[in-house]
mmCIF file of C-alpha atoms in Angstrom:
data_model
loop_
_atom_site.group_PDB
_atom_site.id
_atom_site.type_symbol
_atom_site.label_atom_id
_atom_site.label_comp_id
_atom_site.label_asym_id
_atom_site.label_seq_id
_atom_site.Cartn_x
_atom_site.Cartn_y
_atom_site.Cartn_z
ATOM 1 C CA MET L 1 119.538 81.476 115.444
ATOM 2 C CA GLY L 2 118.799 84.794 117.151
ATOM 3 C CA ILE L 3 120.728 88.067 116.951
ATOM 4 C CA SER L 4 124.336 88.015 115.807
ATOM 5 C CA SER L 5 126.994 90.618 115.069
ATOM 6 C CA SER L 6 130.029 90.467 112.816
ATOM 7 C CA HIS L 7 132.806 92.937 112.208
ATOM 8 C CA THR L 8 133.807 93.406 108.586
ATOM 9 C CA GLU L 9 136.322 95.694 106.954
ATOM 10 C CA ASN L 10 136.815 99.376 107.751
ATOM 11 C CA GLY L 11 134.746 99.478 110.953
ATOM 12 C CA ILE L 12 131.521 98.157 109.406
ATOM 13 C CA ILE L 13 129.466 96.061 111.834
ATOM 14 C CA GLU L 14 126.659 93.852 110.542
ATOM 15 C CA VAL L 15 123.835 92.908 112.900
ATOM 16 C CA THR L 16 121.718 90.025 111.609
ATOM 17 C CA VAL L 17 118.218 88.981 112.671
ATOM 18 C CA ASP L 18 117.668 85.224 112.386
ATOM 19 C CA TYR L 19 114.444 83.772 113.805
ATOM 20 C CA PRO L 20 113.193 81.191 111.265
ATOM 21 C CA PRO L 21 111.049 81.004 109.353
ATOM 22 C CA VAL L 22 109.700 84.581 109.172
ATOM 23 C CA ASN L 23 111.727 86.541 111.740
ATOM 24 C CA ALA L 24 108.847 87.051 114.135
ATOM 25 C CA ILE L 25 111.008 88.242 117.029
ATOM 26 C CA PRO L 26 110.245 87.025 120.569
ATOM 27 C CA SER L 27 110.240 89.553 123.393
ATOM 28 C CA GLN L 28 113.752 88.691 124.594
ATOM 29 C CA GLY L 29 114.991 88.941 121.024
ATOM 30 C CA TRP L 30 114.002 92.590 120.831
ATOM 31 C CA PHE L 31 116.097 93.342 123.922
ATOM 32 C CA GLU L 32 119.020 91.390 122.452
ATOM 33 C CA LEU L 33 118.719 93.318 119.201
ATOM 34 C CA ALA L 34 118.741 96.607 121.111
ATOM 35 C CA LYS L 35 121.872 95.510 122.983
ATOM 36 C CA ALA L 36 123.664 94.449 119.794
ATOM 37 C CA ILE L 37 122.979 97.731 118.003
ATOM 38 C CA THR L 38 123.834 99.851 121.022
ATOM 39 C CA SER L 39 127.088 97.933 121.590
ATOM 40 C CA ALA L 40 128.006 98.340 117.925
ATOM 41 C CA GLY L 41 127.580 102.100 118.153
ATOM 42 C CA GLU L 42 129.614 102.270 121.338
ATOM 43 C CA ASP L 43 132.516 100.386 119.752
ATOM 44 C CA PRO L 44 135.192 103.066 119.140
ATOM 45 C CA GLU L 45 136.259 101.227 115.967
ATOM 46 C CA ALA L 46 132.748 101.236 114.515
ATOM 47 C CA ARG L 47 131.999 103.576 111.642
ATOM 48 C CA VAL L 48 128.646 102.302 110.386
ATOM 49 C CA VAL L 49 126.146 99.518 111.213
ATOM 50 C CA ILE L 50 124.246 97.410 108.720
ATOM 51 C CA LEU L 51 121.020 95.860 110.029
ATOM 52 C CA ARG L 52 120.073 92.843 107.930
ATOM 53 C CA ALA L 53 118.140 89.585 108.138
ATOM 54 C CA GLY L 54 118.152 86.043 106.903
ATOM 55 C CA ASN L 55 115.159 83.832 106.123
ATOM 56 C CA ARG L 56 112.075 84.634 104.066
ATOM 57 C CA GLY L 57 111.788 88.276 105.082
ATOM 58 C CA PHE L 58 113.352 91.080 107.054
ATOM 59 C CA CYS L 59 110.916 90.986 109.987
ATOM 60 C CA ALA L 60 107.344 89.837 110.593
ATOM 61 C CA GLY L 61 107.067 91.854 113.790
ATOM 62 C CA VAL L 62 106.525 90.441 117.266
ATOM 63 C CA ASP L 63 105.984 86.751 118.008
ATOM 64 C CA LEU L 64 102.199 86.639 118.448
ATOM 65 C CA LYS L 65 102.298 82.981 119.443
ATOM 66 C CA GLU L 66 104.458 83.869 122.449
ATOM 67 C CA ILE L 67 101.919 86.462 123.563
ATOM 68 C CA GLN L 68 98.967 84.121 123.104
ATOM 69 C CA ARG L 69 100.635 81.290 125.014
ATOM 70 C CA ALA L 70 101.454 83.460 128.036
ATOM 71 C CA GLU L 71 99.075 84.022 130.935
ATOM 72 C CA GLY L 72 98.336 87.607 131.901
ATOM 73 C CA TYR L 73 100.070 90.513 130.237
ATOM 74 C CA ASN L 74 103.762 89.883 131.024
ATOM 75 C CA ALA L 75 104.620 88.751 127.503
ATOM 76 C CA LEU L 76 102.764 91.670 125.961
ATOM 77 C CA VAL L 77 104.504 94.183 128.203
ATOM 78 C CA ALA L 78 107.873 92.590 127.483
ATOM 79 C CA ALA L 79 107.265 92.670 123.732
ATOM 80 C CA ASN L 80 106.207 96.315 123.860
ATOM 81 C CA ARG L 81 109.158 97.342 125.982
ATOM 82 C CA GLY L 82 111.512 95.293 123.849
ATOM 83 C CA CYS L 83 110.270 96.944 120.649
ATOM 84 C CA ALA L 84 110.654 100.383 122.182
ATOM 85 C CA LYS L 85 114.247 99.535 123.220
ATOM 86 C CA ALA L 86 115.179 98.149 119.808
ATOM 87 C CA PHE L 87 113.640 101.019 117.846
ATOM 88 C CA ALA L 88 115.369 103.505 120.143
ATOM 89 C CA ALA L 89 118.699 101.707 119.777
ATOM 90 C CA VAL L 90 118.561 102.102 115.993
ATOM 91 C CA TYR L 91 117.660 105.790 116.288
ATOM 92 C CA ASP L 92 120.200 106.543 119.023
ATOM 93 C CA CYS L 93 123.076 104.448 117.638
ATOM 94 C CA GLU L 94 126.207 106.590 117.700
ATOM 95 C CA VAL L 95 126.987 105.790 114.058
ATOM 96 C CA PRO L 96 124.692 105.625 111.006
ATOM 97 C CA VAL L 97 122.496 102.526 110.666
ATOM 98 C CA ILE L 98 121.783 101.142 107.199
ATOM 99 C CA ALA L 99 118.764 98.813 106.984
ATOM 100 C CA ALA L 100 119.030 96.155 104.260
ATOM 101 C CA VAL L 101 115.449 94.972 103.777
ATOM 102 C CA ASN L 102 114.535 91.747 102.015
ATOM 103 C CA GLY L 103 111.075 90.288 101.494
ATOM 104 C CA PHE L 104 108.415 91.446 103.970
ATOM 105 C CA CYS L 105 108.946 94.163 106.569
ATOM 106 C CA LEU L 106 105.934 94.226 108.861
ATOM 107 C CA GLY L 107 104.953 95.708 112.213
ATOM 108 C CA GLY L 108 108.067 95.946 114.335
ATOM 109 C CA GLY L 109 110.149 95.692 111.167
ATOM 110 C CA VAL L 110 108.751 99.047 110.094
ATOM 111 C CA GLY L 111 109.685 100.387 113.532
ATOM 112 C CA LEU L 112 113.299 99.372 112.981
ATOM 113 C CA VAL L 113 113.530 100.551 109.399
ATOM 114 C CA GLY L 114 111.700 103.830 110.042
ATOM 115 C CA ASN L 115 114.332 104.768 112.619
ATOM 116 C CA ALA L 116 117.280 103.759 110.422
ATOM 117 C CA ASP L 117 119.415 106.400 108.719
ATOM 118 C CA ILE L 118 119.494 104.750 105.290
ATOM 119 C CA ILE L 119 117.357 102.057 103.703
ATOM 120 C CA VAL L 120 118.293 99.733 100.889
ATOM 121 C CA ALA L 121 115.694 97.196 99.773
ATOM 122 C CA SER L 122 115.439 94.179 97.506
ATOM 123 C CA ASP L 123 113.001 94.443 94.602
ATOM 124 C CA ASP L 124 110.661 91.985 96.306
ATOM 125 C CA ALA L 125 110.493 93.945 99.588
ATOM 126 C CA THR L 126 107.158 95.127 100.961
ATOM 127 C CA PHE L 127 106.385 97.245 103.996
ATOM 128 C CA GLY L 128 103.262 97.400 106.129
ATOM 129 C CA LEU L 129 101.589 97.690 109.504
ATOM 130 C CA PRO L 130 99.027 94.909 110.058
ATOM 131 C CA GLU L 131 98.490 96.211 113.590
ATOM 132 C CA VAL L 132 94.814 97.116 113.264
ATOM 133 C CA ASP L 133 94.111 93.540 112.145
ATOM 134 C CA ARG L 134 95.927 92.217 115.225
ATOM 135 C CA GLY L 135 94.201 94.415 117.775
ATOM 136 C CA ALA L 136 97.252 96.562 118.414
ATOM 137 C CA LEU L 137 98.487 100.060 117.570
ATOM 138 C CA GLY L 138 102.046 101.176 117.030
ATOM 139 C CA ALA L 139 104.781 102.178 114.581
ATOM 140 C CA ALA L 140 102.661 104.781 112.807
ATOM 141 C CA THR L 141 105.418 107.034 114.147
ATOM 142 C CA HIS L 142 107.901 105.149 112.014
ATOM 143 C CA LEU L 143 105.701 104.603 108.961
ATOM 144 C CA ALA L 144 105.198 108.369 108.860
ATOM 145 C CA ARG L 145 108.974 108.680 108.314
ATOM 146 C CA LEU L 146 108.708 106.507 105.205
ATOM 147 C CA VAL L 147 105.665 107.877 103.344
ATOM 148 C CA PRO L 148 103.629 111.102 103.194
ATOM 149 C CA GLN L 149 100.959 111.698 105.807
ATOM 150 C CA HIS L 150 97.834 110.704 103.883
ATOM 151 C CA LEU L 151 99.409 107.571 102.426
ATOM 152 C CA MET L 152 100.557 106.638 105.933
ATOM 153 C CA ARG L 153 96.966 106.974 107.186
ATOM 154 C CA THR L 154 95.626 104.869 104.313
ATOM 155 C CA LEU L 155 98.164 102.126 104.917
ATOM 156 C CA TYR L 156 97.550 102.232 108.670
ATOM 157 C CA TYR L 157 93.763 102.007 108.519
ATOM 158 C CA THR L 158 93.650 99.398 105.750
ATOM 159 C CA ALA L 159 96.690 97.319 106.830
ATOM 160 C CA ARG L 160 97.819 97.336 103.193
ATOM 161 C CA ASN L 161 101.443 96.809 102.228
ATOM 162 C CA VAL L 162 103.494 99.106 100.030
ATOM 163 C CA SER L 163 106.347 98.153 97.738
ATOM 164 C CA ALA L 164 110.009 99.077 97.966
ATOM 165 C CA GLN L 165 109.584 100.781 94.606
ATOM 166 C CA THR L 166 106.892 103.086 96.077
ATOM 167 C CA LEU L 167 109.154 104.002 99.002
ATOM 168 C CA HIS L 168 111.955 104.674 96.562
ATOM 169 C CA HIS L 169 109.593 107.003 94.670
ATOM 170 C CA HIS L 170 108.954 108.895 97.937
ATOM 171 C CA GLY L 171 112.679 109.051 98.708
ATOM 172 C CA SER L 172 112.811 106.969 101.880
ATOM 173 C CA VAL L 173 114.433 103.958 100.229
ATOM 174 C CA VAL L 174 117.650 105.048 98.596
ATOM 175 C CA GLU L 175 118.135 102.044 96.322
ATOM 176 C CA VAL L 176 116.136 99.017 95.145
ATOM 177 C CA VAL L 177 118.152 96.077 93.895
ATOM 178 C CA PRO L 178 117.683 92.386 93.097
ATOM 179 C CA ARG L 179 117.676 90.222 96.227
ATOM 180 C CA ALA L 180 121.048 88.675 95.398
ATOM 181 C CA GLN L 181 122.626 92.128 95.342
ATOM 182 C CA LEU L 182 121.117 93.503 98.539
ATOM 183 C CA ASP L 183 123.983 92.889 100.930
ATOM 184 C CA ASP L 184 126.508 94.210 98.458
ATOM 185 C CA ALA L 185 124.468 97.361 97.875
ATOM 186 C CA ALA L 186 124.276 98.054 101.609
ATOM 187 C CA ARG L 187 127.980 97.391 102.008
ATOM 188 C CA GLU L 188 128.897 99.786 99.216
ATOM 189 C CA ILE L 189 127.066 102.633 100.952
ATOM 190 C CA ALA L 190 128.608 101.582 104.273
ATOM 191 C CA LYS L 191 132.086 101.681 102.752
ATOM 192 C CA GLU L 192 131.458 105.186 101.433
ATOM 193 C CA ILE L 193 130.479 106.394 104.914
ATOM 194 C CA ALA L 194 133.327 104.475 106.572
ATOM 195 C CA LYS L 195 135.856 106.467 104.563
ATOM 196 C CA LYS L 196 134.764 109.694 106.311
ATOM 197 C CA ASP L 197 136.209 111.046 109.511
ATOM 198 C CA THR L 198 134.345 109.039 112.137
ATOM 199 C CA SER L 199 134.353 111.929 114.618
ATOM 200 C CA VAL L 200 132.517 114.076 112.093
ATOM 201 C CA ILE L 201 130.057 111.278 111.186
ATOM 202 C CA ARG L 202 129.267 110.614 114.862
ATOM 203 C CA ALA L 203 128.721 114.327 115.442
ATOM 204 C CA ALA L 204 126.547 114.476 112.332
ATOM 205 C CA LYS L 205 124.361 111.622 113.608
ATOM 206 C CA GLU L 206 123.825 113.391 116.936
ATOM 207 C CA ALA L 207 123.169 116.696 115.192
ATOM 208 C CA ILE L 208 120.597 115.255 112.770
ATOM 209 C CA ASN L 209 118.740 113.565 115.636
ATOM 210 C CA GLY L 210 118.794 116.810 117.571
ATOM 211 C CA ILE L 211 116.968 118.708 114.800
ATOM 212 C CA ASP L 212 114.436 115.944 114.061
ATOM 213 C CA PRO L 213 110.920 117.456 114.278
ATOM 214 C CA GLN L 214 109.428 114.180 115.503
ATOM 215 C CA ARG L 215 110.345 112.888 118.968
ATOM 216 C CA VAL L 216 110.102 109.268 118.002
ATOM 217 C CA HIS L 217 110.596 107.785 121.477
ATOM 218 C CA GLN L 218 107.697 109.622 123.069
ATOM 219 C CA SER L 219 105.289 109.333 120.160
ATOM 220 C CA TYR L 220 105.801 105.597 119.877
ATOM 221 C CA ARG L 221 105.176 105.054 123.592
ATOM 222 C CA PHE L 222 102.037 107.180 123.252
ATOM 223 C CA GLU L 223 100.798 104.822 120.530
ATOM 224 C CA GLN L 224 101.535 101.804 122.699
ATOM 225 C CA GLY L 225 99.204 103.122 125.391
ATOM 226 C CA PHE L 226 96.265 102.388 123.111
ATOM 227 C CA THR L 227 97.541 98.862 122.546
ATOM 228 C CA PHE L 228 97.421 98.270 126.295
ATOM 229 C CA GLU L 229 93.911 99.700 126.445
ATOM 230 C CA LEU L 230 92.718 97.374 123.676
ATOM 231 C CA ASN L 231 94.276 94.430 125.477
ATOM 232 C CA LEU L 232 92.570 95.286 128.747
ATOM 233 C CA THR L 233 89.202 95.294 127.000
ATOM 234 C CA GLY L 234 89.860 91.912 125.393
ATOM 235 C CA VAL L 235 89.774 93.210 121.827
ATOM 236 C CA SER L 236 93.412 92.421 121.070
ATOM 237 C CA ASP L 237 93.362 88.875 122.367
ATOM 238 C CA HIS L 238 90.436 88.003 120.104
ATOM 239 C CA ALA L 239 92.096 89.613 117.063
ATOM 240 C CA ARG L 240 95.423 87.846 117.629
ATOM 241 C CA GLN L 241 93.754 84.493 118.041
ATOM 242 C CA ALA L 242 91.678 84.979 114.897
ATOM 243 C CA PHE L 243 94.843 85.730 112.937
ATOM 244 C CA LEU L 244 96.695 82.702 114.318
ATOM 245 C CA ASP L 245 93.722 80.409 113.656
ATOM 246 C CA GLY L 246 93.483 81.729 110.078
ATOM 247 C CA ASN L 247 97.211 81.198 109.605
ATOM 248 C CA HIS L 248 96.948 77.621 110.876
ATOM 249 C CA ALA L 249 94.026 76.932 108.518
ATOM 250 C CA ARG L 250 95.964 78.300 105.516
ATOM 251 C CA GLN L 251 99.010 76.199 106.342
ATOM 252 C CA ALA L 252 96.806 73.084 106.631
ATOM 253 C CA ASN L 253 95.268 73.809 103.217
ATOM 254 C CA ASP L 254 98.687 74.341 101.655
ATOM 255 C CA SER L 255 99.871 70.963 102.956
#
């Protein structure tokens, strides 16, 4: 359980997120994910990184239970800093990062995927930012890299999800495949990139980042400032607890 890395053929490194049951990543897990992706990019033998996940979905965002259990704001600050580190690690990775998205991709998951170079998704994958329902703000920066501006605003304000097929329509998801074929689809693209001259690919990654019109690091941290403001006023704590209580009630009814 946690973050693991494995080296496959031709310089392909797979980084796997595994926090059962829904991959809600604890604060320390975000830092570990950042370290794993950064280390993969720094490996001179690496040619491409695949970011994937086990369990029911790609990522359910931060671990809200951890934040609610903690006294004060230390857990919140750690989660926010950890997310910033992990998102930046994907963006700044020295080689291309392919995100293989299964099931749900929520909150921090969108932050990871929005900063990836290539996205492959299973046909049951959905993407969304439930932040406004949790009393937080963030990752609009990354959602804006996946959908047009007005759709992004609609999804952000309503906390609706959008399908992998919709993202494929808009060009941000390159391929939608059955769940059983997801890893293979990501690996096929990785193999194609791995055949290229790695010096050229690494230079291409740096060059593309250099001409990016959106400075993702700064804009995301700007968003986070409003999350801290909402927490200081008590709004966020109430929203998180309401969500957790509702989740607990639903689980009790299901059982």
